[in-house]
Tab-separated table of C-alpha atoms and ligand atoms in Angstrom:
chain	number	residue	atom	x	y	z
A	25	MET	CA	93.617	189.123	85.105
A	26	PRO	CA	94.456	186.550	87.842
A	27	TYR	CA	98.016	187.759	88.178
A	28	HIS	CA	98.655	191.334	89.187
A	29	LEU	CA	100.784	192.740	86.400
A	30	SER	CA	102.870	195.869	86.938
A	31	ASP	CA	102.168	199.003	84.892
A	32	GLU	CA	105.225	198.199	82.764
A	33	GLN	CA	103.972	194.670	82.073
A	34	GLU	CA	100.521	196.017	81.127
A	35	ILE	CA	102.212	198.426	78.707
A	36	VAL	CA	104.205	195.528	77.216
A	37	ARG	CA	100.948	193.619	76.685
A	38	SER	CA	99.049	196.481	75.097
A	39	SER	CA	101.902	197.637	72.863
A	40	ILE	CA	102.646	194.110	71.645
A	41	ARG	CA	98.962	193.411	71.073
A	42	GLU	CA	98.734	196.546	68.949
A	43	PHE	CA	101.888	195.558	67.041
A	44	ALA	CA	100.674	191.966	66.587
A	45	GLU	CA	97.292	193.101	65.246
A	46	ALA	CA	98.905	195.533	62.784
A	47	GLU	CA	102.026	193.670	61.641
A	48	VAL	CA	101.739	189.975	62.506
A	49	LYS	CA	98.089	188.974	62.085
A	50	PRO	CA	97.764	190.122	58.445
A	51	LEU	CA	100.572	187.728	57.414
A	52	ALA	CA	99.548	184.665	59.434
A	53	ALA	CA	97.419	182.924	56.789
A	54	THR	CA	99.980	183.611	54.039
A	55	LEU	CA	102.886	182.156	56.025
A	56	ASP	CA	100.785	179.076	56.704
A	57	ARG	CA	99.664	178.656	53.090
A	58	GLU	CA	103.131	179.246	51.638
A	59	HIS	CA	105.108	177.431	54.376
A	60	ARG	CA	107.451	180.425	54.558
A	61	PRO	CA	109.043	182.306	57.467
A	62	PRO	CA	108.041	185.918	58.228
A	63	LEU	CA	111.435	187.352	57.265
A	64	GLU	CA	109.902	190.783	56.665
A	65	THR	CA	108.603	190.824	60.263
A	66	LEU	CA	111.954	190.082	61.925
A	67	PRO	CA	113.338	193.667	61.638
A	68	LYS	CA	110.034	194.971	63.018
A	69	LEU	CA	110.199	192.530	65.958
A	70	ALA	CA	113.738	193.790	66.596
A	71	GLU	CA	112.649	197.426	66.394
A	72	MET	CA	109.915	196.718	68.961
A	73	GLY	CA	112.645	195.290	71.234
A	74	ILE	CA	110.998	191.850	71.171
A	75	LEU	CA	114.067	189.983	69.861
A	76	GLY	CA	116.198	191.467	72.655
A	77	MET	CA	113.842	191.015	75.603
A	78	THR	CA	116.024	188.334	77.223
A	79	ILE	CA	119.272	190.250	76.529
A	80	PRO	CA	120.798	192.690	79.058
A	81	ALA	CA	120.878	196.380	78.092
A	82	GLU	CA	124.696	196.452	78.059
A	83	TYR	CA	124.574	194.115	75.024
A	84	GLY	CA	121.888	196.122	73.246
A	85	GLY	CA	118.901	194.185	74.603
A	86	SER	CA	115.637	195.551	75.923
A	87	ALA	CA	116.252	193.580	79.139
A	88	THR	CA	112.683	193.024	80.281
A	89	ASP	CA	111.696	190.547	82.960
A	90	TYR	CA	110.789	187.003	81.870
A	91	LEU	CA	107.103	187.540	82.611
A	92	SER	CA	107.065	190.359	80.042
A	93	PHE	CA	108.773	188.025	77.566
A	94	VAL	CA	106.114	185.336	77.982
A	95	ILE	CA	103.380	187.958	77.672
A	96	ALA	CA	104.977	188.911	74.342
A	97	ILE	CA	104.945	185.246	73.228
A	98	GLU	CA	101.311	184.924	74.304
A	99	GLU	CA	100.276	188.044	72.379
A	100	LEU	CA	102.127	186.982	69.218
A	101	ALA	CA	100.657	183.449	69.418
A	102	ARG	CA	97.159	184.884	69.796
A	103	VAL	CA	97.392	185.924	66.147
A	104	CYS	CA	100.264	183.857	64.671
A	105	ALA	CA	101.750	180.754	66.302
A	106	THR	CA	104.561	180.633	63.728
A	107	THR	CA	105.903	184.051	64.715
A	108	SER	CA	105.654	183.247	68.418
A	109	VAL	CA	107.768	180.073	68.229
A	110	ILE	CA	110.485	181.861	66.250
A	111	VAL	CA	110.705	184.414	69.075
A	112	ASP	CA	110.527	181.751	71.816
A	113	VAL	CA	113.422	179.691	70.430
A	114	HIS	CA	115.500	182.783	69.625
A	115	GLY	CA	114.916	184.613	72.923
A	116	GLY	CA	114.005	181.879	75.386
A	117	LEU	CA	116.532	179.253	74.304
A	118	ALA	CA	119.339	180.718	72.159
A	119	CYS	CA	119.805	184.212	73.661
A	120	ALA	CA	119.028	183.045	77.209
A	121	ASN	CA	121.604	180.241	76.975
A	122	ILE	CA	124.312	182.664	75.853
A	123	VAL	CA	123.381	185.124	78.621
A	124	ARG	CA	123.415	182.321	81.226
A	125	TRP	CA	126.419	180.284	80.066
A	126	GLY	CA	128.438	182.465	77.675
A	127	ASN	CA	131.766	184.116	78.458
A	128	GLU	CA	132.302	187.832	77.825
A	129	GLU	CA	133.781	187.262	74.368
A	130	GLN	CA	130.768	185.165	73.272
A	131	LYS	CA	128.305	187.712	74.680
A	132	GLN	CA	130.041	190.553	72.817
A	133	LYS	CA	130.185	188.485	69.630
A	134	TYR	CA	126.539	187.412	69.480
A	135	LEU	CA	124.162	189.303	71.747
A	136	PRO	CA	124.153	192.775	70.111
A	137	GLY	CA	123.371	191.170	66.727
A	138	MET	CA	120.725	188.942	68.294
A	139	ALA	CA	119.002	191.976	69.814
A	140	SER	CA	119.095	193.895	66.533
A	141	GLY	CA	117.742	190.929	64.553
A	142	ASP	CA	120.889	190.532	62.428
A	143	ILE	CA	121.515	187.177	64.108
A	144	ILE	CA	118.632	184.787	64.773
A	145	GLY	CA	119.427	181.961	67.154
A	146	SER	CA	118.582	178.282	67.129
A	147	PHE	CA	118.863	175.395	69.613
A	148	CYS	CA	119.961	171.951	68.414
A	149	LEU	CA	119.353	169.005	70.727
A	150	THR	CA	117.106	166.463	68.982
A	151	GLU	CA	118.552	163.642	66.847
A	152	PRO	CA	116.968	160.723	64.997
A	153	SER	CA	117.527	158.404	67.988
A	154	ALA	CA	117.476	161.060	70.748
A	155	GLY	CA	114.073	162.765	71.067
A	156	SER	CA	112.524	162.407	74.527
A	157	ASP	CA	115.696	160.594	75.626
A	158	ALA	CA	117.867	163.647	74.991
A	159	GLY	CA	120.829	162.080	76.820
A	160	ALA	CA	121.104	159.454	74.053
A	161	LEU	CA	122.435	161.966	71.537
A	162	LYS	CA	125.269	160.723	69.308
A	163	THR	CA	126.699	163.830	67.621
A	164	LYS	CA	130.381	163.899	68.535
A	165	ALA	CA	132.762	166.796	69.089
A	166	VAL	CA	136.375	165.646	69.222
A	167	LYS	CA	139.056	168.012	70.506
A	168	ASP	CA	141.858	168.507	67.994
A	169	GLY	CA	144.447	171.098	69.035
A	170	ASP	CA	142.693	174.420	69.473
A	171	SER	CA	139.466	173.289	67.846
A	172	TYR	CA	136.700	170.689	67.996
A	173	VAL	CA	135.588	168.564	65.062
A	174	LEU	CA	131.841	167.861	64.944
A	175	ASN	CA	130.218	164.864	63.261
A	176	GLY	CA	126.562	163.873	63.478
A	177	GLN	CA	123.000	164.730	62.613
A	178	LYS	CA	120.266	166.844	64.207
A	179	ILE	CA	116.577	166.876	63.267
A	180	PHE	CA	113.524	169.114	63.806
A	181	ILE	CA	115.630	172.229	64.390
A	182	THR	CA	113.437	175.322	64.693
A	183	ASN	CA	114.616	178.519	62.903
A	184	ALA	CA	117.290	176.514	61.043
A	185	GLY	CA	116.438	177.946	57.622
A	186	PHE	CA	117.442	181.491	58.562
A	187	ALA	CA	119.293	181.313	61.910
A	188	LYS	CA	122.895	182.500	61.994
A	189	VAL	CA	124.013	180.948	65.287
A	190	PHE	CA	123.208	177.415	66.413
A	191	CYS	CA	123.575	176.208	69.993
A	192	VAL	CA	124.577	172.577	69.301
A	193	LEU	CA	124.732	169.791	71.894
A	194	ALA	CA	127.411	167.192	71.191
A	195	ARG	CA	129.218	164.410	72.998
A	196	THR	CA	132.795	165.291	74.041
A	197	SER	CA	133.614	162.161	76.045
A	198	ASP	CA	132.704	158.490	76.012
A	199	GLU	CA	130.835	158.760	79.328
A	200	GLY	CA	127.327	157.532	78.543
A	201	GLY	CA	123.949	159.206	78.940
A	202	THR	CA	123.652	162.777	80.076
A	203	ARG	CA	127.327	162.978	81.137
A	204	GLY	CA	130.063	164.003	78.714
A	205	ILE	CA	127.833	166.283	76.628
A	206	SER	CA	128.967	169.831	75.766
A	207	ALA	CA	127.344	172.841	74.091
A	208	PHE	CA	128.843	174.741	71.133
A	209	LEU	CA	127.957	177.934	69.304
A	210	VAL	CA	128.251	177.097	65.621
A	211	ASP	CA	127.971	179.807	62.973
A	212	ARG	CA	125.951	179.312	59.807
A	213	GLY	CA	128.304	178.776	56.889
A	214	THR	CA	130.982	176.920	58.867
A	215	PRO	CA	132.519	174.387	56.441
A	216	GLY	CA	131.149	170.889	57.076
A	217	PHE	CA	127.832	172.242	58.439
A	218	ALA	CA	124.884	171.592	56.074
A	219	ILE	CA	121.238	172.571	56.607
A	220	GLY	CA	118.487	170.458	55.022
A	221	ASP	CA	115.268	171.599	53.371
A	222	PRO	CA	112.443	172.780	55.647
A	223	GLU	CA	109.996	170.040	56.721
A	224	ARG	CA	106.389	170.239	55.446
A	225	LYS	CA	104.458	170.363	58.726
A	226	MET	CA	100.884	170.070	59.978
A	227	GLY	CA	101.091	173.495	61.652
A	228	ILE	CA	103.430	176.389	62.570
A	229	ARG	CA	104.350	176.086	58.921
A	230	GLY	CA	106.413	179.267	58.696
A	231	SER	CA	108.894	178.474	61.442
A	232	SER	CA	111.464	176.627	59.273
A	233	THR	CA	112.185	173.238	60.811
A	234	CYS	CA	115.200	171.500	59.245
A	235	ALA	CA	117.677	168.679	59.735
A	236	LEU	CA	121.368	169.567	60.208
A	237	GLN	CA	124.390	167.537	59.146
A	238	PHE	CA	127.863	167.980	60.648
A	239	SER	CA	130.608	166.327	58.580
A	240	ASP	CA	134.093	167.010	59.948
A	241	CYS	CA	132.852	170.459	60.890
A	242	ARG	CA	135.715	172.261	62.641
A	243	VAL	CA	134.883	174.991	65.180
A	244	PRO	CA	137.379	176.899	67.360
A	245	ALA	CA	137.677	175.854	71.009
A	246	SER	CA	136.258	179.315	71.830
A	247	ALA	CA	132.891	178.056	70.456
A	248	LEU	CA	132.421	175.929	73.592
A	249	LEU	CA	129.477	177.322	75.628
A	250	GLY	CA	130.029	176.730	79.340
A	251	ASN	CA	132.599	174.146	80.395
A	252	GLU	CA	133.227	170.844	78.694
A	253	GLY	CA	130.689	168.384	80.112
A	254	ASP	CA	128.151	171.093	81.076
A	255	GLY	CA	126.082	170.541	77.941
A	256	PHE	CA	123.134	168.642	79.425
A	257	LYS	CA	122.720	171.293	82.120
A	258	VAL	CA	122.913	174.022	79.456
A	259	ALA	CA	120.136	172.234	77.551
A	260	MET	CA	117.913	171.508	80.547
A	261	SER	CA	118.232	174.942	82.155
A	262	GLY	CA	117.454	176.521	78.785
A	263	LEU	CA	114.426	174.280	78.371
A	264	ASP	CA	112.951	175.454	81.692
A	265	GLY	CA	112.574	178.932	80.198
A	266	GLY	CA	111.746	177.567	76.754
A	267	ARG	CA	108.939	175.393	78.145
A	268	THR	CA	107.424	178.377	79.918
A	269	GLY	CA	107.529	180.142	76.551
A	270	ILE	CA	105.822	177.232	74.757
A	271	ALA	CA	103.172	177.166	77.478
A	272	ALA	CA	102.636	180.886	76.763
A	273	GLN	CA	102.442	180.095	73.052
A	274	ALA	CA	99.768	177.461	73.719
A	275	LEU	CA	97.907	179.922	75.936
A	276	GLY	CA	98.020	182.568	73.200
A	277	ILE	CA	96.719	180.120	70.575
A	278	ALA	CA	93.870	179.187	72.950
A	279	GLN	CA	93.076	182.866	73.592
A	280	GLY	CA	93.016	183.647	69.867
A	281	ALA	CA	90.748	180.675	69.093
A	282	PHE	CA	88.499	181.566	72.035
A	283	GLU	CA	87.967	185.101	70.711
A	284	GLU	CA	87.186	183.757	67.227
A	285	MET	CA	84.718	181.272	68.764
A	286	VAL	CA	82.891	183.945	70.794
A	287	ASP	CA	82.671	186.380	67.855
A	288	TYR	CA	81.351	183.677	65.557
A	289	ALA	CA	78.837	182.398	68.095
A	290	LYS	CA	77.405	185.899	68.520
A	291	GLN	CA	76.896	186.524	64.800
A	292	ARG	CA	75.967	183.045	63.495
A	293	VAL	CA	72.180	182.666	63.457
A	294	GLN	CA	70.511	179.240	63.457
A	295	PHE	CA	67.006	178.291	64.597
A	296	GLY	CA	66.159	182.000	64.511
A	297	LYS	CA	68.745	183.247	67.014
A	298	PRO	CA	72.535	183.568	67.437
A	299	ILE	CA	74.050	180.211	68.362
A	300	ALA	CA	75.612	181.954	71.416
A	301	GLU	CA	72.125	181.691	72.926
A	302	GLN	CA	72.264	177.889	72.826
A	303	GLN	CA	73.381	176.282	76.066
A	304	ALA	CA	75.597	173.780	74.217
A	305	ILE	CA	77.669	176.686	72.859
A	306	GLN	CA	77.594	178.609	76.141
A	307	TRP	CA	79.132	175.653	77.968
A	308	MET	CA	81.988	175.464	75.492
A	309	ILE	CA	82.593	179.191	76.011
A	310	ALA	CA	82.407	178.857	79.811
A	311	ASP	CA	84.776	175.888	79.946
A	312	SER	CA	87.262	177.615	77.639
A	313	ALA	CA	87.228	180.909	79.587
A	314	THR	CA	87.819	179.043	82.855
A	315	GLU	CA	90.612	176.846	81.523
A	316	ILE	CA	92.402	179.778	79.846
A	317	ALA	CA	92.373	181.703	83.139
A	318	ALA	CA	93.808	178.674	84.964
A	319	GLY	CA	96.508	178.213	82.293
A	320	ARG	CA	97.470	181.869	82.466
A	321	SER	CA	98.040	181.592	86.222
A	322	LEU	CA	100.396	178.635	85.724
A	323	VAL	CA	102.382	180.337	82.957
A	324	TYR	CA	102.770	183.609	84.826
A	325	GLU	CA	103.715	181.823	88.046
A	326	ALA	CA	106.551	179.947	86.288
A	327	ALA	CA	107.851	183.164	84.689
A	328	ASP	CA	107.542	185.062	87.954
A	329	LEU	CA	109.592	182.403	89.782
A	330	GLU	CA	112.293	182.689	87.124
A	331	ASP	CA	112.289	186.471	87.582
A	332	ARG	CA	112.782	185.975	91.310
A	333	HIS	CA	115.668	183.535	90.647
A	334	LEU	CA	113.793	180.714	92.378
A	335	PRO	CA	113.669	177.095	91.113
A	336	PHE	CA	110.927	176.860	88.499
A	337	SER	CA	111.491	173.613	86.543
A	338	GLN	CA	108.379	172.067	88.078
A	339	GLN	CA	106.182	175.107	87.399
A	340	ALA	CA	107.516	175.383	83.824
A	341	SER	CA	106.612	171.747	83.168
A	342	MET	CA	103.231	172.139	84.890
A	343	ALA	CA	102.454	175.198	82.750
A	344	LYS	CA	103.388	173.327	79.578
A	345	LEU	CA	101.573	170.144	80.611
A	346	TYR	CA	98.383	172.132	81.220
A	347	CYS	CA	98.521	174.651	78.384
A	348	GLY	CA	99.445	172.290	75.503
A	349	PRO	CA	96.262	170.211	75.856
A	350	LEU	CA	94.361	173.417	76.690
A	351	ALA	CA	95.280	174.813	73.261
A	352	THR	CA	94.186	171.630	71.484
A	353	ARG	CA	90.909	171.529	73.489
A	354	VAL	CA	89.996	175.159	72.901
A	355	THR	CA	90.886	175.122	69.197
A	356	HIS	CA	88.880	171.883	68.855
A	357	ARG	CA	85.852	173.623	70.397
A	358	ALA	CA	86.413	176.715	68.237
A	359	VAL	CA	86.283	174.565	65.089
A	360	GLN	CA	83.159	172.839	66.436
A	361	VAL	CA	81.396	176.150	67.051
A	362	HIS	CA	82.274	177.247	63.500
A	363	GLY	CA	80.729	174.034	62.112
A	364	GLY	CA	81.630	173.360	58.461
A	365	ASN	CA	83.253	176.790	58.132
A	366	GLY	CA	85.804	175.825	60.785
A	367	TYR	CA	87.072	173.094	58.500
A	368	ILE	CA	87.705	175.484	55.610
A	369	GLU	CA	91.069	177.095	54.915
A	370	GLY	CA	90.855	180.844	55.461
A	371	TYR	CA	88.977	180.652	58.755
A	372	PRO	CA	91.694	181.326	61.388
A	373	VAL	CA	90.434	178.516	63.653
A	374	GLU	CA	91.316	175.920	61.007
A	375	ARG	CA	94.958	177.062	61.171
A	376	MET	CA	94.918	177.445	64.955
A	377	TYR	CA	93.643	173.882	65.343
A	378	ARG	CA	96.625	172.568	63.366
A	379	ASP	CA	99.098	174.951	65.041
A	380	SER	CA	98.048	173.905	68.536
A	381	ARG	CA	98.973	170.225	68.201
A	382	ILE	CA	102.741	170.667	68.380
A	383	THR	CA	102.547	172.412	71.768
A	384	GLU	CA	101.942	168.987	73.342
A	385	ILE	CA	105.089	167.668	71.659
A	386	TYR	CA	108.026	170.050	71.243
A	387	GLU	CA	110.295	171.221	74.071
A	388	GLY	CA	109.363	167.964	75.788
A	389	THR	CA	106.167	165.965	75.254
A	390	SER	CA	103.388	165.975	77.844
A	391	GLU	CA	104.690	162.568	78.946
A	392	ILE	CA	108.160	164.069	79.598
A	393	GLN	CA	106.611	166.992	81.526
A	394	ARG	CA	104.836	164.442	83.754
A	395	MET	CA	108.188	162.712	84.305
A	396	VAL	CA	109.873	165.991	85.295
A	397	ILE	CA	107.021	167.040	87.607
A	398	SER	CA	106.674	163.695	89.381
A	399	ARG	CA	110.437	163.390	89.944
A	400	LEU	CA	110.572	166.861	91.496
A	401	VAL	CA	107.493	166.191	93.669
A	402	LEU	CA	108.835	162.833	94.875
A	403	ARG	CA	112.290	164.285	95.598
A	404	LYS	CA	110.851	166.837	98.069
B	518	LIG	N1	118.422	172.451	85.035
B	518	LIG	C1	119.740	172.114	85.225
B	518	LIG	N2	120.170	170.840	85.263
B	518	LIG	C2	119.258	169.861	85.097
B	518	LIG	C3	117.897	170.133	84.904
B	518	LIG	C4	117.482	171.487	84.879
B	518	LIG	N3	116.200	171.824	84.690
B	518	LIG	N4	117.235	168.957	84.759
B	518	LIG	C5	118.144	167.976	84.875
B	518	LIG	N5	119.367	168.526	85.082
B	518	LIG	C6	120.610	167.813	85.310
B	518	LIG	C7	120.429	166.841	86.481
B	518	LIG	O1	120.668	167.497	87.720
B	518	LIG	C8	121.468	165.781	86.210
B	518	LIG	O2	122.742	166.260	86.634
B	518	LIG	P1	123.775	165.270	87.403
B	518	LIG	O3	124.126	164.230	86.383
B	518	LIG	O4	124.901	166.159	87.767
B	518	LIG	O5	123.033	164.698	88.554
B	518	LIG	C9	121.494	165.729	84.667
B	518	LIG	O6	120.937	166.978	84.204
B	518	LIG	C10	120.703	164.566	84.121
B	518	LIG	O7	119.353	164.712	84.518
B	518	LIG	P2	118.364	163.467	84.568
B	518	LIG	O8	118.986	162.367	85.383
B	518	LIG	O9	117.042	163.988	84.993
B	518	LIG	O10	118.351	163.018	83.025
B	518	LIG	P3	117.440	161.920	82.279
B	518	LIG	O11	118.240	161.290	81.229
B	518	LIG	O12	116.740	161.043	83.260
B	518	LIG	O13	116.308	162.774	81.466
B	518	LIG	C11	114.692	164.269	80.775
B	518	LIG	C12	115.863	163.925	81.709
B	518	LIG	C13	113.860	165.239	81.563
B	518	LIG	C14	113.839	163.114	80.327
B	518	LIG	C15	115.319	164.942	79.531
B	518	LIG	O14	115.985	164.002	78.726
B	518	LIG	C16	114.311	165.705	78.701
B	518	LIG	O15	113.936	166.823	79.051
B	518	LIG	N6	113.861	165.132	77.552
B	518	LIG	C17	113.032	165.853	76.624
B	518	LIG	C18	113.874	166.505	75.567
B	518	LIG	C19	113.278	167.772	75.063
B	518	LIG	O16	112.603	168.504	75.755
B	518	LIG	N7	113.583	168.100	73.808
B	518	LIG	C20	113.167	169.317	73.259
B	518	LIG	C21	113.996	169.644	72.064
B	518	LIG	S1	114.194	171.369	71.808
B	518	LIG	C22	112.809	171.912	71.057
B	518	LIG	O17	111.837	171.238	70.902
B	518	LIG	C23	112.866	173.338	70.643
B	518	LIG	C24	111.957	173.652	69.531
B	518	LIG	O18	112.211	173.333	68.421
B	518	LIG	C25	110.743	174.428	69.770
C-alpha cells in the first residue's frame, strides 16, 4: 500500500471488503441486467455506518475521515460500481453539502435520517444547456414572501428515483454566469416537483438517473442552503469531495477488473499452458498493477488533504483525471485477456467495462478536470 493507512482505516477497508463480498457483489449482475437500484442494500449500508460516514456523530453519523469514506467507495466499486456511485452522491455531495453549508435547523431536519438511510440525498446541477458550463444553468428561484418559487429542468440526476432530499442549484438573480446562483434543499413530493423515468444507460444501470421538472414549485425560504448567491460555491466545493469519490470509484472498478483478469489468466490454458505465462498477458498485468498503485496514491492524497483542511481542488481533479481513464484502460485489458468470454454478459469484466466509461464524464469530464488543474497551476 503506497499510503500508510492507520489501523482504523485498515479496519474500515477489511470490514467493508467483507461486507461488499457478502452483500453487494451477489447483486451486481442482477442490478445491471434489470436496471434497478439496490434498495434492499440501502438499510444494510446504513447499518454498516457507510451512509453516515460524512455525517458528524452528533447527527447520528459514523463521522469517519474522508480517506476512510473514499476507501469505502473504492471497496464497493471493486464489486459493484452502481452501489458505489449511490453512496458517493449521497455521502460525498448531498450529506457533505448540508454539513458544510447547512444551518442547525437543516442539519437536525436531514442528517439523522440520511445517516440511518431513511433519507437518500441527491445533487442537482446539470441542465439540458448547462453540462460542463455549469454556470449557464437556467432554473429560476424567485422569492415570493417567505418562500421561493422554482421553475426549470434538471437532467442526469443520480439517485433521483429514490432520493428524498434534492440539493438543487437555481438562479436567484439576473446576474449572469456563476453569480446569482443559490442552493435549495427540496423534498421529494413537493407540489410542482416531478421526477422523470430512469434513463436506460450503458453502465451503472442501477443508480437511477432521471430528469427533474420544477413547475411553480414553492419551497419555504428555510430551504435555502447557505446564503443567497452562494450556490456556485456550494456546488464547486461539494464537487471537490465528489470528484475524489468518483476517482475512488474508478480506482475500485480498475481493481476489481484487475483481479478478474489475473484470476482468468492463471486458469485459462492455451498453447498448452496458462495464458498468464505469455509475455503479452504479463505486460498487461504489469502495466495495470503499476497504474492502479499510482492512481491510489493520487486518490488518497486528495482525501488526506481534505482531512487536513488544506486546499485540495487540484488534487481532486488530478485524481479524477488519472483514475477515470485508468478504469477504462484496465477494464479494456481485462476484456482482452478474457477473449470472447469477456464480451459475454455474465462475465463481470463485461459489466465493468461498461461501468467504467462514465467515470471520465460525470462530476466533470476529463476536459473540465484539465481546465481546473491548469488554472490552479497557472495561478500559483
Ligand atoms: N470551491 C469553492 N469555490 C469555487 C471552487 C471550488 N472548488 N471553484 C470555483 N469556485 C468559485 C470561484 O472562486 C469563483 O468565485 P468568484 O466569482 O467569487 O471569484 C466562482 O466559483 C466561479 O468560478 P470559475 O470562474 O472558475 O467558473 P467557470 O464558469 O469558469 O467554470 C468550471 C468553472 C470548473 C468549468 C465549472 O463550471 C465546472 O466544474 N463544470 C463542470 C460541471 C460538473 O462537474 N458537473 C457535474 C454534475 S454533478 C454529477 O455529475 C453528479 C453525479 O451525478 C455523479
